[in-house]
Amino acid sequence: MKYDVFISYKRQSINIVKAIEYILDNAGIKCWYDSGLEVSAGRDYADIIAKKISESKIMIAVLSNAALESDWVKAEVSSA
C-alpha cells in the first residue's frame, strides 16, 4: 500500500485534518488527503480519489454535520 491512511473530510475541518496528519506523520504513518491536489486535463477528480482510497490501508473520516451532508464524504466512506 502506498499510504497508511486516507483522510476524508469537509473543508471546514481542514485544521483538524492537518493536526491528524501532523501527529500521524510524526509517528511514521503516511497519510493522504486532497491538499494540493491538482486535477490534470482529462482526469476525473472522482477517479483520483478512488485510486487514493485503494492505495490506502485504512480511512479516517472526520465527521461533522457538514461532512455528514456531503455527497463526496458519503461516496468516499462507501468506497472505502
XYZ file of C-alpha atoms in Angstrom:
80
model
C 0.000 0.000 0.000
C 1.215 3.459 -0.878
C -0.492 5.172 2.085
C -1.325 4.049 5.569
C -4.304 6.383 5.951
C -6.731 8.150 3.620
C -8.426 11.090 5.368
C -11.943 12.030 4.298
C -13.305 15.361 5.496
C -15.202 18.516 4.659
C -13.167 21.715 4.105
C -14.461 23.287 7.317
C -12.426 20.671 9.219
C -9.102 21.295 7.461
C -7.347 22.370 10.683
C -8.355 19.111 12.349
C -7.134 17.154 9.316
C -3.784 18.943 9.377
C -3.414 18.161 13.092
C -4.219 14.478 12.491
C -1.732 14.340 9.625
C 0.962 16.034 11.728
C 0.554 13.571 14.596
C 0.437 10.520 12.334
C 3.325 11.714 10.176
C 5.490 12.154 13.282
C 4.656 8.552 14.161
C 5.819 7.418 10.724
C 2.317 6.900 9.369
C 1.882 8.130 5.805
C -1.404 9.945 5.163
C -3.168 11.237 2.084
C -5.857 13.874 1.808
C -6.588 16.218 -1.046
C -4.251 19.059 -0.108
C -2.545 20.379 -3.188
C -4.446 18.009 -5.425
C -4.134 19.122 -8.998
C -6.524 17.620 -11.482
C -4.953 17.321 -14.900
C -6.944 17.800 -18.054
C -8.763 14.599 -18.864
C -8.541 13.220 -15.322
C -11.642 12.953 -13.220
C -11.435 14.014 -9.566
C -13.592 11.041 -8.527
C -11.164 8.654 -10.241
C -8.214 10.189 -8.425
C -9.966 9.887 -5.057
C -10.944 6.261 -5.747
C -7.324 5.450 -6.626
C -6.007 7.064 -3.431
C -8.562 5.155 -1.343
C -7.490 1.881 -2.962
C -3.835 2.736 -2.245
C -4.550 3.228 1.483
C -4.694 0.667 4.272
C -7.385 2.461 6.270
C -9.565 5.552 6.174
C -10.196 8.164 8.807
C -13.414 10.081 8.269
C -13.506 13.416 10.083
C -17.230 13.692 10.675
C -19.078 16.927 11.254
C -22.602 17.994 10.405
C -21.292 19.375 7.101
C -19.398 16.136 6.366
C -22.479 14.035 7.085
C -24.355 16.054 4.465
C -21.548 15.918 1.886
C -22.063 13.676 -1.128
C -18.261 13.477 -1.559
C -17.667 12.297 2.014
C -20.505 9.769 1.734
C -19.036 8.441 -1.528
C -15.537 8.220 -0.054
C -16.773 6.309 3.002
C -18.825 3.973 0.818
C -15.870 3.385 -1.480
C -13.533 2.595 1.407
